[in-house]
Short mmCIF file of C-alpha atoms and ligand atoms in Angstrom, two decimals:
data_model
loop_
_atom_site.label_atom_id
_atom_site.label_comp_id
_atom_site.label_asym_id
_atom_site.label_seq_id
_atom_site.Cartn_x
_atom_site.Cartn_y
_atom_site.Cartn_z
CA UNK A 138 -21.55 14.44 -10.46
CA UNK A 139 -21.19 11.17 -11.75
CA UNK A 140 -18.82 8.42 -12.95
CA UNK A 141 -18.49 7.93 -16.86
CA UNK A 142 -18.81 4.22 -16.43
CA UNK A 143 -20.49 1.40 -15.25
CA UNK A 144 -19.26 -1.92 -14.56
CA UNK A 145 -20.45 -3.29 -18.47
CA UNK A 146 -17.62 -1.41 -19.29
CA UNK A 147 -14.94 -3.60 -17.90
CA UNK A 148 -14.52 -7.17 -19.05
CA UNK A 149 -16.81 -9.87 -17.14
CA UNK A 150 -14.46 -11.02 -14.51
CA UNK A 151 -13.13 -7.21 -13.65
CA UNK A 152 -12.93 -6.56 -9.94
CA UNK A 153 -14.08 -3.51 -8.26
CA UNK A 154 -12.61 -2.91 -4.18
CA UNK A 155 -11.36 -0.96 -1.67
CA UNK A 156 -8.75 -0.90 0.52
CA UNK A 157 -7.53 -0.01 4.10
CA UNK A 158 -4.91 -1.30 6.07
CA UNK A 159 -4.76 -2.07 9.98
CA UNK A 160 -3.11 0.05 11.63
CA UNK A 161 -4.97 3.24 9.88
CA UNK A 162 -8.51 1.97 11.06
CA UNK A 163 -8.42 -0.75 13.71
CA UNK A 164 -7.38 1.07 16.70
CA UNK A 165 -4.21 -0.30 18.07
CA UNK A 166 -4.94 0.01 21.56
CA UNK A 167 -7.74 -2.13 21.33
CA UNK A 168 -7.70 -6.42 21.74
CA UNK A 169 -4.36 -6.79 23.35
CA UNK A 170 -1.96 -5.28 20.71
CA UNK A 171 1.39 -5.33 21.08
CA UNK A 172 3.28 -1.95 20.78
CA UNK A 173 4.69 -1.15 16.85
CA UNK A 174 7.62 1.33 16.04
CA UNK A 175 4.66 3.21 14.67
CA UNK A 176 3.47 3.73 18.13
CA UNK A 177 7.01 5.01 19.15
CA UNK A 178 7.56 7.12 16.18
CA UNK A 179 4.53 8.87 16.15
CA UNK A 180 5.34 9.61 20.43
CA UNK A 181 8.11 11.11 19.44
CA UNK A 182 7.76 15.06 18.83
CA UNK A 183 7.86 16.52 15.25
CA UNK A 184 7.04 12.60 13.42
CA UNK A 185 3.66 12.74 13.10
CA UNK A 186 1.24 15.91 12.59
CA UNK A 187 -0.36 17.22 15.95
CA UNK A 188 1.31 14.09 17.11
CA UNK A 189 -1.86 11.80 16.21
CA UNK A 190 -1.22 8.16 16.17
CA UNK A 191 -3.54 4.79 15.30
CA UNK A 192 -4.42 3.76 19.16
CA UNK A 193 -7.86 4.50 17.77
CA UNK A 194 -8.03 5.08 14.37
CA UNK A 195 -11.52 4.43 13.31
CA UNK A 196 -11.87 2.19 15.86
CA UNK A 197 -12.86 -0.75 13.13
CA UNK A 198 -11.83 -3.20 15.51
CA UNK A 199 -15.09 -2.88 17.10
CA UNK A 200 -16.94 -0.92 14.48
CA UNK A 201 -16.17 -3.88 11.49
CA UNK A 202 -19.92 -4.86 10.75
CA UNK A 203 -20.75 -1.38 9.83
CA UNK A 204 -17.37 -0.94 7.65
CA UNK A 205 -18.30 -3.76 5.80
CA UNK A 206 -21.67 -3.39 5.65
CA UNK A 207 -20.62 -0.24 3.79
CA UNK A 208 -18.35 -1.80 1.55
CA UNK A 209 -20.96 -4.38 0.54
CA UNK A 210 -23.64 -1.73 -0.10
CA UNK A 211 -21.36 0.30 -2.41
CA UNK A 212 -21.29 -2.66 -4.61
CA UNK A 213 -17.48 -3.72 -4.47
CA UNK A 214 -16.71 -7.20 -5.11
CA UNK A 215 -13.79 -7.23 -2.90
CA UNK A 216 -11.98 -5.97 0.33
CA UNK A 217 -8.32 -5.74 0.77
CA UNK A 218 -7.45 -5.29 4.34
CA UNK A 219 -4.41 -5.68 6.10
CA UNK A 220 -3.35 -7.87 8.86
CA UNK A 221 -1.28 -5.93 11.85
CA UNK A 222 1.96 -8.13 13.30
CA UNK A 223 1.72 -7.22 16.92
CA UNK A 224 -1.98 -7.64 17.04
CA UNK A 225 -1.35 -11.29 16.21
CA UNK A 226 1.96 -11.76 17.93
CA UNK A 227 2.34 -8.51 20.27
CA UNK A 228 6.12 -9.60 20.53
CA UNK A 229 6.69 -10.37 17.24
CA UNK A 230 7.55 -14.06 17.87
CA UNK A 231 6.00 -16.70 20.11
CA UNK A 232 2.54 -16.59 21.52
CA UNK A 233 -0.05 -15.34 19.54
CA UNK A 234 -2.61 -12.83 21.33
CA UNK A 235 -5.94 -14.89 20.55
CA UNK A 236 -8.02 -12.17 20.40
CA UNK A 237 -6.38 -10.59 17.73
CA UNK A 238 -7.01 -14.20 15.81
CA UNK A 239 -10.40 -14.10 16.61
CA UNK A 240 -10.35 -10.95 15.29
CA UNK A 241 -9.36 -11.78 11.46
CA UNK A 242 -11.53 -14.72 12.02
CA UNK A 243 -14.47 -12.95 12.60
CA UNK A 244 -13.94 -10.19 9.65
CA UNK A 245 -13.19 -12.55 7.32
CA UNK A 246 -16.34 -14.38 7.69
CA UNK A 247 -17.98 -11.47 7.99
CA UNK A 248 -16.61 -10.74 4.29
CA UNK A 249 -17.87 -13.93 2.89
CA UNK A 250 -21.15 -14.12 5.18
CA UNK A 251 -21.65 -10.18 2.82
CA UNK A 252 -20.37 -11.77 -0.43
CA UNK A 253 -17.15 -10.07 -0.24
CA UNK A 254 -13.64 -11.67 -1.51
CA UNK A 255 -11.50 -11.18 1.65
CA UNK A 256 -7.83 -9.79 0.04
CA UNK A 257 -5.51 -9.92 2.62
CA UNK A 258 -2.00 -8.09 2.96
CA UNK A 259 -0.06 -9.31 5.24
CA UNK A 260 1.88 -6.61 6.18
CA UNK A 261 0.88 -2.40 5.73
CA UNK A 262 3.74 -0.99 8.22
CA UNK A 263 3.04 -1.54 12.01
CA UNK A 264 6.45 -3.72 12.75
CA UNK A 265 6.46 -5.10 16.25
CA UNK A 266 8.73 -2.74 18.68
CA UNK A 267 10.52 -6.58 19.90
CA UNK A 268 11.33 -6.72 16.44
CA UNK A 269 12.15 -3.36 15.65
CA UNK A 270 14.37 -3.57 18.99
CA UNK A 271 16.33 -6.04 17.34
CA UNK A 272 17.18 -3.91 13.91
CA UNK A 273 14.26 -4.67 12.50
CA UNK A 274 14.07 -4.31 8.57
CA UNK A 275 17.76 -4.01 8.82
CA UNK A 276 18.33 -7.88 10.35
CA UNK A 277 18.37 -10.74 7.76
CA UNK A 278 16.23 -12.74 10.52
CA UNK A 279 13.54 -10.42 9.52
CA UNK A 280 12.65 -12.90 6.56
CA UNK A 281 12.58 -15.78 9.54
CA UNK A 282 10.26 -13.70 11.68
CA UNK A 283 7.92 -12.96 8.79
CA UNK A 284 7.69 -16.16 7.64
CA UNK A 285 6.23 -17.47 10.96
CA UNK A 286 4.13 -14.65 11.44
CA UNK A 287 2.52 -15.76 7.96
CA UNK A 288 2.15 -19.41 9.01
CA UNK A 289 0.20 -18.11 12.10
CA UNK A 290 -2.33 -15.74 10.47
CA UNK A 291 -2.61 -17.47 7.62
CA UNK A 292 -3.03 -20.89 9.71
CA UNK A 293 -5.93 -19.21 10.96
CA UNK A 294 -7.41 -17.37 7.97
CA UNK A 295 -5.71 -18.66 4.98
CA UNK A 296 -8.22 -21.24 4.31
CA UNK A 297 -10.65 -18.70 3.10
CA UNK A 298 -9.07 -15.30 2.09
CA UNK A 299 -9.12 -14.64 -1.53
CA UNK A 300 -5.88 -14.09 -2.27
CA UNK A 301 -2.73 -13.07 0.16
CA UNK A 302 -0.37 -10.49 -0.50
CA UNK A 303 2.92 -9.94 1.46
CA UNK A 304 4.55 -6.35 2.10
CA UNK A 305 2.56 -3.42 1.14
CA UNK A 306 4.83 -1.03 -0.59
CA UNK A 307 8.19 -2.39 0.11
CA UNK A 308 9.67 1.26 -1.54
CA UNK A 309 8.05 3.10 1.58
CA UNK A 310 9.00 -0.13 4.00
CA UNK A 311 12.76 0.92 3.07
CA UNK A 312 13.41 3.73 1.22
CA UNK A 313 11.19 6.28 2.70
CA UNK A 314 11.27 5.24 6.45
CA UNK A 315 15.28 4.15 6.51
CA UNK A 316 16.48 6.75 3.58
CA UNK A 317 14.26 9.48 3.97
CA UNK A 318 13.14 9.30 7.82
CA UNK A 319 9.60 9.98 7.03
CA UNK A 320 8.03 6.97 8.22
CA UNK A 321 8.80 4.46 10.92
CA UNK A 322 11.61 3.96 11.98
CA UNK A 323 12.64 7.24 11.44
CA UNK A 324 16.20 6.66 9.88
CA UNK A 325 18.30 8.39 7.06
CA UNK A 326 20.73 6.57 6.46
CA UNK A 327 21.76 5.05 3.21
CA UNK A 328 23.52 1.09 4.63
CA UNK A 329 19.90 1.05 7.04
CA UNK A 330 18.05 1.90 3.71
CA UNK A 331 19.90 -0.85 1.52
CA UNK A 332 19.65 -3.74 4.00
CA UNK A 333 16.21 -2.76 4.78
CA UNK A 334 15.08 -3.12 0.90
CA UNK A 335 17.17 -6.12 0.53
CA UNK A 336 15.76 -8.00 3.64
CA UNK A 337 11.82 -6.50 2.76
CA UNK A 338 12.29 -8.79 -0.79
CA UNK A 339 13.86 -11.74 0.97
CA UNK A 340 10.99 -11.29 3.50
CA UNK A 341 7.94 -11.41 0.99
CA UNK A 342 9.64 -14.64 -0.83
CA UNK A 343 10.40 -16.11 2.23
CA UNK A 344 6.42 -15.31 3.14
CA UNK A 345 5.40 -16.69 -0.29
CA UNK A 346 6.99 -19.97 0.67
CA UNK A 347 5.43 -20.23 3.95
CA UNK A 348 1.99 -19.54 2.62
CA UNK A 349 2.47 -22.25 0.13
CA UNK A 350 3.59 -24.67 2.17
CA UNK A 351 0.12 -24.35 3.86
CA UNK A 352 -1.14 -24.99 0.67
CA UNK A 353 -2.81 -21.20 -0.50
CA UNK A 354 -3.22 -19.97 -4.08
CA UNK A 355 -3.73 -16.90 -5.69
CA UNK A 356 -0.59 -14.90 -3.52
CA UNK A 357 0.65 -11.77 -4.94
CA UNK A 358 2.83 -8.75 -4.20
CA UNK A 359 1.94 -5.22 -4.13
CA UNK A 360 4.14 -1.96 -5.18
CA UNK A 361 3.86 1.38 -4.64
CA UNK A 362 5.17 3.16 -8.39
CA UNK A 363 5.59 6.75 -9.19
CA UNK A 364 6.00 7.91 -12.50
CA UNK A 365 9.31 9.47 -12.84
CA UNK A 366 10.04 12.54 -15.61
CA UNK A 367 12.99 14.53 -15.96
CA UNK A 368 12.39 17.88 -14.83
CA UNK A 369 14.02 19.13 -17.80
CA UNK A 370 15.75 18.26 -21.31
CA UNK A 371 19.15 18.42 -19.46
CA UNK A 372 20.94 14.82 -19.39
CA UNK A 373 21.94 16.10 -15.79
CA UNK A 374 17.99 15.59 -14.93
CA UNK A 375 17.61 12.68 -17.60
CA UNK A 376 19.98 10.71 -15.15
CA UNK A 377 18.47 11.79 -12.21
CA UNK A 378 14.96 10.70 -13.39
CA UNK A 379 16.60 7.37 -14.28
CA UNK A 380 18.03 6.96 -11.20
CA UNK A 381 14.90 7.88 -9.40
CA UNK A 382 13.06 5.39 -11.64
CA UNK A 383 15.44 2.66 -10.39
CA UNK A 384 15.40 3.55 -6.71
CA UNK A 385 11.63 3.84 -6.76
CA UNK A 386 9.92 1.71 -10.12
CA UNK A 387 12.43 -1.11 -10.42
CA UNK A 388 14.21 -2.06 -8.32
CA UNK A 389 11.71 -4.40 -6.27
CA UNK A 390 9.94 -5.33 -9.47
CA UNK A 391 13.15 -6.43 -11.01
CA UNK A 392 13.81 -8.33 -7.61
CA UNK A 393 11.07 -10.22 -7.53
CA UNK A 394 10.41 -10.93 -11.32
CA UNK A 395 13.43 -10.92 -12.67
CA UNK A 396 16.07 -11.97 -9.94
CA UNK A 397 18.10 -8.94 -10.42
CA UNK A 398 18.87 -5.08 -9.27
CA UNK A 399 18.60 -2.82 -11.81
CA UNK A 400 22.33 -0.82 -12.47
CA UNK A 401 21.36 2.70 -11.93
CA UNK A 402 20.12 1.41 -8.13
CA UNK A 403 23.34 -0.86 -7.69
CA UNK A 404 25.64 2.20 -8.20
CA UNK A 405 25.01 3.94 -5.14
CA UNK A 406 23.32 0.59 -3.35
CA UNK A 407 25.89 -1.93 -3.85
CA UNK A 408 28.63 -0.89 -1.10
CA UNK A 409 25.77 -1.21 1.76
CA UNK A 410 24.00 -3.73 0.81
CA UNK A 411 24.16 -7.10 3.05
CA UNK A 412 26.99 -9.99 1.81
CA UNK A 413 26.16 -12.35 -0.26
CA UNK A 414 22.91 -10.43 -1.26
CA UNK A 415 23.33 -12.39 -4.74
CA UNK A 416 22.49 -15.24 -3.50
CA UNK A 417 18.93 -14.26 -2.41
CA UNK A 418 17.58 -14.34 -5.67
CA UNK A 419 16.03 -17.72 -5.59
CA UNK A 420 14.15 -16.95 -2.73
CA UNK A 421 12.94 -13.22 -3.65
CA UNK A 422 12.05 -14.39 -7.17
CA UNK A 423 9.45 -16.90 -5.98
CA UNK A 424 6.81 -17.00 -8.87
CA UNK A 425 3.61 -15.42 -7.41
CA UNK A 426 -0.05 -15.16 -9.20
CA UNK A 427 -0.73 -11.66 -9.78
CA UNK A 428 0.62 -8.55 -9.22
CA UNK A 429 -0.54 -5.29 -7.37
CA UNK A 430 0.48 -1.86 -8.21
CA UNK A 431 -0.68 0.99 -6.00
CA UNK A 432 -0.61 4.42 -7.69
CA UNK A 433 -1.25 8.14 -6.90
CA UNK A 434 0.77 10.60 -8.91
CA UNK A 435 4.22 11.57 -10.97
CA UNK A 436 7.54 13.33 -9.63
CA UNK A 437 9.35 15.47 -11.28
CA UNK A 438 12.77 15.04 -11.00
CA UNK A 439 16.25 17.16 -11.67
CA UNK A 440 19.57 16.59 -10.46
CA UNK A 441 21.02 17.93 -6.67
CA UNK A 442 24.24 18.59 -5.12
CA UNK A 443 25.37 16.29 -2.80
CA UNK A 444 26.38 12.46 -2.72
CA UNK A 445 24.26 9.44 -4.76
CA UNK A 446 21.87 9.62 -5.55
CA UNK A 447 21.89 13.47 -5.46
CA UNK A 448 18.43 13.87 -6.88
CA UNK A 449 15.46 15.98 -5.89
CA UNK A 450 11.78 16.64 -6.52
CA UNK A 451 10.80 20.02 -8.56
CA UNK A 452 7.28 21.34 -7.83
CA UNK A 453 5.33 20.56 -11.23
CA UNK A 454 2.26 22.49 -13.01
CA UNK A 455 -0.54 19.95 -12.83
CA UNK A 456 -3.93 20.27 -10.82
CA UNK A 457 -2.43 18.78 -7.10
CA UNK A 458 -4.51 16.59 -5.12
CA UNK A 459 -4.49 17.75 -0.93
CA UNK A 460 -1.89 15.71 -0.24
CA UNK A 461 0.37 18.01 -2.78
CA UNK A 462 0.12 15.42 -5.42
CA UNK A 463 0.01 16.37 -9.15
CA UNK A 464 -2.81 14.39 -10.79
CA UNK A 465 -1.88 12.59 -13.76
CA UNK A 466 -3.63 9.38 -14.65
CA UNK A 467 -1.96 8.43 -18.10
CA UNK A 468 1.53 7.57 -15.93
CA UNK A 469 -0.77 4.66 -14.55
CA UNK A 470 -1.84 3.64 -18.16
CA UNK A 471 1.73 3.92 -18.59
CA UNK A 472 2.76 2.28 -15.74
CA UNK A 473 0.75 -1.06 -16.54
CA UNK A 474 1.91 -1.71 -20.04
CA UNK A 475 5.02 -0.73 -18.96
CA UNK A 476 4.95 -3.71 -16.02
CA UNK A 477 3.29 -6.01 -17.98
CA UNK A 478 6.21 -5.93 -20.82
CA UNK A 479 9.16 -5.77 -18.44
CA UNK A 480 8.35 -7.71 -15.78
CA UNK A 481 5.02 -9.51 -15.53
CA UNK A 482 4.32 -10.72 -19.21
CA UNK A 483 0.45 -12.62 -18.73
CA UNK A 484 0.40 -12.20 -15.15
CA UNK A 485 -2.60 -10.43 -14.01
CA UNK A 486 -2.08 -7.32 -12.64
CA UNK A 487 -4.39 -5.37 -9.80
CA UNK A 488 -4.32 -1.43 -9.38
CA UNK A 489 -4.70 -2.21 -5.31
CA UNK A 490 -4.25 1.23 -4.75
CA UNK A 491 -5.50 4.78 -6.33
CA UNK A 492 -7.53 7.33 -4.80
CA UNK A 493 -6.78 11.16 -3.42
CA UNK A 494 -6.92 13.25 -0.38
CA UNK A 495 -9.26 16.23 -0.25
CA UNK A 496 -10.31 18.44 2.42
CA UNK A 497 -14.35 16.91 2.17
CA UNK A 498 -15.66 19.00 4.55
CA UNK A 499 -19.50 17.94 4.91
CA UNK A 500 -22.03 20.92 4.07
CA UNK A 501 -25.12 22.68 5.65
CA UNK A 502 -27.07 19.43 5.19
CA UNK A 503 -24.61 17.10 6.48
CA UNK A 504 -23.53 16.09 2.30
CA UNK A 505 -20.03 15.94 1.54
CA UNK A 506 -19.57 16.66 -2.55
CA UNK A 507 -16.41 15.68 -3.44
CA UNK A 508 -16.68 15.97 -6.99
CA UNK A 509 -12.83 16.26 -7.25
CA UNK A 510 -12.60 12.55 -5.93
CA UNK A 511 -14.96 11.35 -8.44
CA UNK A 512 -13.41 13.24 -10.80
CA UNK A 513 -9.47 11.78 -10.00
CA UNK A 514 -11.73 7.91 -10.07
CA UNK A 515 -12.85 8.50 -13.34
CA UNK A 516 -9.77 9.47 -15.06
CA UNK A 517 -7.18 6.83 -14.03
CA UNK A 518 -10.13 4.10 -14.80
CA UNK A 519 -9.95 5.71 -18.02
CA UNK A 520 -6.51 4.77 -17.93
CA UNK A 521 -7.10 1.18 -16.91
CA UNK A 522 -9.40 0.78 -19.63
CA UNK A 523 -6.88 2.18 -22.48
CA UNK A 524 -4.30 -0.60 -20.67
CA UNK A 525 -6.63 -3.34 -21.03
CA UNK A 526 -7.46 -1.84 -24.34
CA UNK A 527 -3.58 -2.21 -25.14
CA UNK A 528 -3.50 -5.98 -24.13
CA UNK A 529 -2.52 -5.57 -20.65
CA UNK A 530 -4.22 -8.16 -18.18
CA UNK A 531 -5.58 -5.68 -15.21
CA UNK A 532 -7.89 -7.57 -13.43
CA UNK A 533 -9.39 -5.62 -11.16
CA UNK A 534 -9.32 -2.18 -9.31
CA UNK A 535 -9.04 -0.78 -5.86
CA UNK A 536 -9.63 2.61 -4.56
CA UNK A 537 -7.72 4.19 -1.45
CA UNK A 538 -9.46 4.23 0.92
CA UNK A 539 -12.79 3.11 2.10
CA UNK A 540 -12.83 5.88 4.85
CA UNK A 541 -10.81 8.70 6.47
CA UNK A 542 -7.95 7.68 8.28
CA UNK A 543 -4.65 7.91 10.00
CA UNK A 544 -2.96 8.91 6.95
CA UNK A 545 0.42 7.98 8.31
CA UNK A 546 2.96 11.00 9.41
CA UNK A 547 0.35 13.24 8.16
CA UNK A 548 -2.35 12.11 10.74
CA UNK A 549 -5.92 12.22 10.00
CA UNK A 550 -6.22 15.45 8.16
CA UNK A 551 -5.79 14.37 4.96
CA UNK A 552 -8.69 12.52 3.89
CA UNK A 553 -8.80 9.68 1.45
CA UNK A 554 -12.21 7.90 1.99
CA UNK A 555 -15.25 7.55 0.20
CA UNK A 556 -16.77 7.93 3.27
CA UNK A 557 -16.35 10.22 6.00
CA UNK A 558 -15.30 10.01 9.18
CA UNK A 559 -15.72 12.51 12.12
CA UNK A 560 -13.10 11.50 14.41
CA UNK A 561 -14.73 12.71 17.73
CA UNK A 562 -18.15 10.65 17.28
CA UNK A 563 -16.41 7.79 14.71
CA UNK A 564 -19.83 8.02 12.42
CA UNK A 565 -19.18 7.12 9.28
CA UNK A 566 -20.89 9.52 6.37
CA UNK A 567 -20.80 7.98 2.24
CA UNK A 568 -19.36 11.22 0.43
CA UNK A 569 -20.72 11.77 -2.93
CA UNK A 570 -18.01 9.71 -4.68
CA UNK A 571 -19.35 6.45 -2.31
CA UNK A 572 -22.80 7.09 -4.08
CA UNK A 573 -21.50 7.85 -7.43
CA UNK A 574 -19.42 4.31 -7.26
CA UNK A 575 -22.44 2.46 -5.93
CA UNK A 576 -24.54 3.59 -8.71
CA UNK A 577 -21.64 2.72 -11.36
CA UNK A 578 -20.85 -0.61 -10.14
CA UNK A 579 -24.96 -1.61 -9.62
CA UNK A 580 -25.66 -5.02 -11.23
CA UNK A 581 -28.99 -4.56 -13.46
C1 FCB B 107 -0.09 4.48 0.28
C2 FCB B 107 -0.29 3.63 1.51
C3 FCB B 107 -1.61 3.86 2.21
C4 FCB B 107 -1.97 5.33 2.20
C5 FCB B 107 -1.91 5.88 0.81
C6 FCB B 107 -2.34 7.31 0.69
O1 FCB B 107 1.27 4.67 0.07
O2 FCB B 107 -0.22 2.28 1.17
O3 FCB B 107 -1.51 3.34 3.49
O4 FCB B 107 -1.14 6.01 3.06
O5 FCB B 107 -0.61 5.76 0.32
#
């Protein structure tokens, strides 16, 4: 199977990547690491599937010149990669571990010595347990602590990344690990989840400013969207969608571009959220230089019993993707003119994240076909090419993930790469949608 497109079908200065993030492929145990509340979390029985956690991941830390060796050979034009916290300061604050500053040294230069555009993200999830002692995501002095911690890395590597983004995903930074309890920390509880999203915003401004002040361009933030529908014609799940919508879609977008909460978030937010939260804005809203959305799917949504938001997912009819996900690529087309009107105007905007889970087990001759992957690819860059169609400025495209990985709570079972990885050996194995990109995105 192949891809429907080449790269002449995107304007000239379209940008093809891939992405991973550290904790998921470095192997936290390795270069003198300090402990994360993901290492805590996922010791703790019933987090994490089988209990798997990232002390080795796909051990990247060492294996990095074949990873991007990979990454150049498939054609991409860039690599997003994340920086971990506690590999740079394993206590969150103070001394950095110089090893783990070698270490970002040494891939990013690897990235330019391979023609890559190094795309750094600050932080993808593995907080510091020193920090996370201290409240973590819930304390205000979060924003301080990040701010260093950006100075630092970005003292060391800033001077020839690409661009720099802050937070991955601040939704699943707040919502999902201090509202839902699925990811690290753990927590369900609605003032934890409120601070937490408040602080993550005042963190990435606060970031922005720091990374400025060392004089870096081209710094952007990156959100994870889900396209809400009501489950039914009801207004009962008409409000819940909207509400959902807020919770999810909006409210850090309207944060950070528009100095505001959206109302249908404030209702059930405002009470727990931390004093004098309207003051923040100047800092949150700090004009950045592009924008990143990351999308996988849509939720339906109808209305539950039960205090605010009291919402809940209904299983929909699409085609599902392994992780459970219904496939729908025309909520990203959606999604981008969507951003582009409400919040971003000329900005450009990056997809930094798309891509799907499938099982990919490798055949008799070693070949894994997963058609379904190329498939899911070609479809939502269908999608980006309606949006630029539309007038919407996507610049460039990013799929998730360049390999298996520790895919979070659900350990490394669900597999997202577009190549494989056995986890007892670590060899790395192109699947059929690796070779069907590097033949679409070949320069004639
Ligand atoms: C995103 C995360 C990424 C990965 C994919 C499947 O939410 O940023 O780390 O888990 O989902």
């Amino acid at each position: 199977m192949t891809l429907s497109f080449t790269r002449a079908d995107f304007p000239a200065d379209f940008l093809f990547g891939t992405a991973t993030s550290a904790y998921q492929i470095e192997g936290h145990a390795f270069g003198g690491a300090g402990p994360t509340h993901w290492d805590s979390f996922a010791a703790t029985p019933g987090n994490v599937a089988r209990a798997e956690n990232g002390a080795v991941g796909c051990d990247s830390y060492h294996r990095w010149p074949e990873d991007l060796d990979l990454i150049e050979a498939a054609g991409f034009d860039v690599y997003r990669f994340s920086t971990s916290w506690a590999r740079v300061l394993p206590e969150g604050r103070g001394r950095p571990n110089p090893e783990g500053l070698d270490y970002y040294d040494r891939l990013v230069d690897g990235m330019l010595e391979r023609g890559l555009k190094p795309a750094a993200t600050l932080y993808h999830w593995e907080l510091p347990s020193a920090l996370a002692d201290l409240g973590g995501w819930q304390n205000r002095d979060i924003a301080r602590w990040f701010g260093d911690f950006a100075e630092v890395i970005m003292g060391r590597i800033g001077d020839r990344v690409w661009s720099a983004a802050t937070i991955n995903e601040p939704w699943c930074v707040s919502w999902l690990s201090h509202f839902l309890g699925q990811h690290a920390p753990g927590l369900r509880d609605i003032r934890a989840a409120a601070r937490a999203m408040h602080h993550v915003l005042l963190a990435h401004g606060t970031a922005i400013g720091a990374m400025r002040a060392l004089g870096m361009g081209n710094l952007g933030a990156v959100c994870n969207l889900e396209y809400a529908q009501p489950a039914d014609d009801s207004p009962e799940a008409r409000r819940a969608a909207t509400t959902y919508d807020a919770i999810y879609n909006r409210f850090f977008l309207s944060g950070m571009f528009r100095g505001s909460y959206p109302e249908p978030a404030l209702e059930g937010l405002a009470p727990w959220l931390p004093k004098g939260w309207e003051e923040d804005f100047a800092t949150i809203a700090a004009p950045v230089d592009w924008c990143g959305l990351n999308y996988y799917t849509r939720k339906l949504i109808g209305p539950a019993p039960g205090p605010w938001p009291a919402l809940e997912e209904v299983p929909g009819p699409l085609p599902k993707t392994e992780m459970g996900w219904e496939i729908f690529p025309e909520g990203l087309e959606k999604f981008l003119v969507r951003v582009a009107r409400d919040f971003t105007g000329d900005l450009p905007i990056y997809v930094t994240e798309n891509g799907m889970a499938a099982p990919d087990r490798p055949g008799p001759e070693g070949a894994v076909q997963d058609d379904d992957r190329i498939a899911y690819i070609d479809a939502h860059l269908a999608a980006v090419r309606r949006a630029i169609a539309a007038g919407v400025p996507v610049k460039g495209y990013f799929v998730w993930s360049l390999m298996d990985n520790f895919e979070w709570a659900l350990g490394f079972e669900k597999r997202f790469g577009l190549v494989h990885v056995d986890f007892e050996s670590l060899e790395r194995r192109p699947k059929a949608s690796y070779h069907a990109l590097a033949t679409a995105l070949a320069r004639s």
